[in-house]
Amino acid sequence: MSGRLTTHVLDVSQGKPAAGMRVQLWRLRLAEKGARTMLREAFTNEDGRLGEPLLSGDEMAAGIYELMFDAAGYFRGTAGEGFLEWIPVRFVIGDPQAHYHVPLLVAPGGYSTYRGS
């Protein structure tokens, strides 16, 4: 099985997928005084998902990663002004052969995340 990293975003305030949200994936190297590298930037589709995995196959590597979700940009287009700006979700990929799915449930005033399947 080839590992992969995926995400999707649900707008719980409207009860639907969060289409058009900007998502960035960063690789962190905390031992190097917080050095980080942006690996991908994409926008969610009508189903709140990305068209392809953020990482897959040989791109998958053990390490610390951060997904950044542009909540402010999304809510400016749907709900007007919101409370949240960028939502960071920092996590560890320990097994590059595994599937890591990181969903985001978001509303103008709060969010939740978990490791999905």
Short mmCIF file of C-alpha atoms in Angstrom, two decimals:
data_model
loop_
_atom_site.label_atom_id
_atom_site.label_comp_id
_atom_site.label_asym_id
_atom_site.label_seq_id
_atom_site.Cartn_x
_atom_site.Cartn_y
_atom_site.Cartn_z
CA MET A 1 0.00 0.00 0.00
CA SER A 2 1.32 3.41 -0.94
CA GLY A 3 0.92 6.14 1.65
CA ARG A 4 -0.98 9.34 1.04
CA LEU A 5 -2.12 12.52 2.77
CA THR A 6 -5.63 13.83 2.12
CA THR A 7 -7.99 16.38 3.62
CA HIS A 8 -11.49 17.71 3.26
CA VAL A 9 -13.33 20.67 4.78
CA LEU A 10 -16.95 20.82 5.92
CA ASP A 11 -18.68 24.11 6.74
CA VAL A 12 -20.83 23.06 9.71
CA SER A 13 -22.50 26.48 9.89
CA GLN A 14 -24.10 25.84 6.51
CA GLY A 15 -24.19 22.06 6.63
CA LYS A 16 -22.24 21.62 3.40
CA PRO A 17 -18.72 21.16 2.01
CA ALA A 18 -16.49 24.22 2.14
CA ALA A 19 -15.86 24.78 -1.58
CA GLY A 20 -13.09 27.18 -2.59
CA MET A 21 -11.06 27.18 0.65
CA ARG A 22 -7.32 27.67 0.19
CA VAL A 23 -5.20 24.96 1.81
CA GLN A 24 -1.42 24.99 2.22
CA LEU A 25 0.81 22.09 3.25
CA TRP A 26 4.07 22.87 5.05
CA ARG A 27 6.91 20.58 6.15
CA LEU A 28 8.47 21.68 9.46
CA ARG A 29 12.02 21.16 10.62
CA LEU A 30 11.83 22.25 14.23
CA ALA A 31 15.46 21.28 14.92
CA GLU A 32 16.44 24.02 12.47
CA LYS A 33 14.89 26.82 14.55
CA GLY A 34 11.43 26.48 13.09
CA ALA A 35 12.45 26.24 9.43
CA ARG A 36 9.54 25.29 7.21
CA THR A 37 8.91 24.70 3.54
CA MET A 38 5.62 25.03 1.71
CA LEU A 39 5.03 21.86 -0.31
CA ARG A 40 1.59 22.48 -1.80
CA GLU A 41 -1.17 25.03 -2.14
CA ALA A 42 -4.59 24.08 -3.47
CA PHE A 43 -8.27 24.99 -3.24
CA THR A 44 -11.08 22.69 -2.18
CA ASN A 45 -13.56 21.63 -4.85
CA GLU A 46 -17.39 21.58 -4.66
CA ASP A 47 -17.17 18.52 -2.38
CA GLY A 48 -14.78 20.30 0.03
CA ARG A 49 -11.94 18.02 -1.11
CA LEU A 50 -8.80 18.46 -3.16
CA GLY A 51 -8.56 16.92 -6.61
CA GLU A 52 -5.59 14.79 -5.59
CA PRO A 53 -3.69 13.83 -2.42
CA LEU A 54 -1.46 16.48 -0.91
CA LEU A 55 1.29 13.86 -0.72
CA SER A 56 1.47 10.34 -2.09
CA GLY A 57 3.92 7.58 -2.96
CA ASP A 58 7.56 8.66 -2.88
CA GLU A 59 6.59 12.17 -1.68
CA MET A 60 5.50 10.73 1.67
CA ALA A 61 8.20 11.02 4.32
CA ALA A 62 8.19 10.75 8.09
CA GLY A 63 8.21 14.12 9.78
CA ILE A 64 6.21 17.02 11.15
CA TYR A 65 3.74 18.75 8.83
CA GLU A 66 1.27 21.59 9.09
CA LEU A 67 -1.90 22.13 7.11
CA MET A 68 -2.97 25.77 6.95
CA PHE A 69 -6.61 26.46 6.11
CA ASP A 70 -7.56 30.00 4.99
CA ALA A 71 -10.78 30.34 6.98
CA ALA A 72 -10.89 34.14 6.68
CA GLY A 73 -10.74 34.03 2.90
CA TYR A 74 -13.42 31.38 2.76
CA PHE A 75 -15.82 33.08 5.17
CA ARG A 76 -15.39 36.50 3.53
CA GLY A 77 -16.91 34.88 0.48
CA THR A 78 -19.75 33.08 2.29
CA ALA A 79 -20.59 34.57 5.69
CA GLY A 80 -19.08 38.02 5.64
CA GLU A 81 -16.69 38.76 8.47
CA GLY A 82 -15.46 35.91 10.65
CA PHE A 83 -13.46 35.37 13.81
CA LEU A 84 -10.85 32.97 12.42
CA GLU A 85 -7.94 33.76 10.11
CA TRP A 86 -5.63 30.88 9.17
CA ILE A 87 -6.27 27.59 10.96
CA PRO A 88 -3.07 25.59 11.56
CA VAL A 89 -3.24 21.82 12.05
CA ARG A 90 0.17 20.40 12.98
CA PHE A 91 0.63 16.63 12.88
CA VAL A 92 3.21 13.88 12.53
CA ILE A 93 3.57 11.40 9.71
CA GLY A 94 5.23 8.42 11.34
CA ASP A 95 4.54 5.75 8.73
CA PRO A 96 4.96 6.96 5.13
CA GLN A 97 3.12 3.85 3.90
CA ALA A 98 -0.08 4.77 5.79
CA HIS A 99 -3.05 6.91 4.76
CA TYR A 100 -3.28 10.13 6.75
CA HIS A 101 -6.62 11.91 6.35
CA VAL A 102 -6.98 15.24 8.18
CA PRO A 103 -10.53 16.64 7.94
CA LEU A 104 -11.52 20.09 9.14
CA LEU A 105 -14.99 20.95 10.45
CA VAL A 106 -15.29 24.73 10.45
CA ALA A 107 -17.73 27.51 11.31
CA PRO A 108 -17.16 31.29 11.53
CA GLY A 109 -16.44 31.04 15.26
CA GLY A 110 -14.65 27.74 15.71
CA TYR A 111 -13.32 24.49 14.26
CA SER A 112 -12.54 20.86 14.98
CA THR A 113 -10.22 18.31 13.40
CA TYR A 114 -9.28 14.67 13.84
CA ARG A 115 -7.39 11.89 12.10
CA GLY A 116 -9.88 10.33 9.73
CA SER A 117 -9.71 7.25 7.58
#
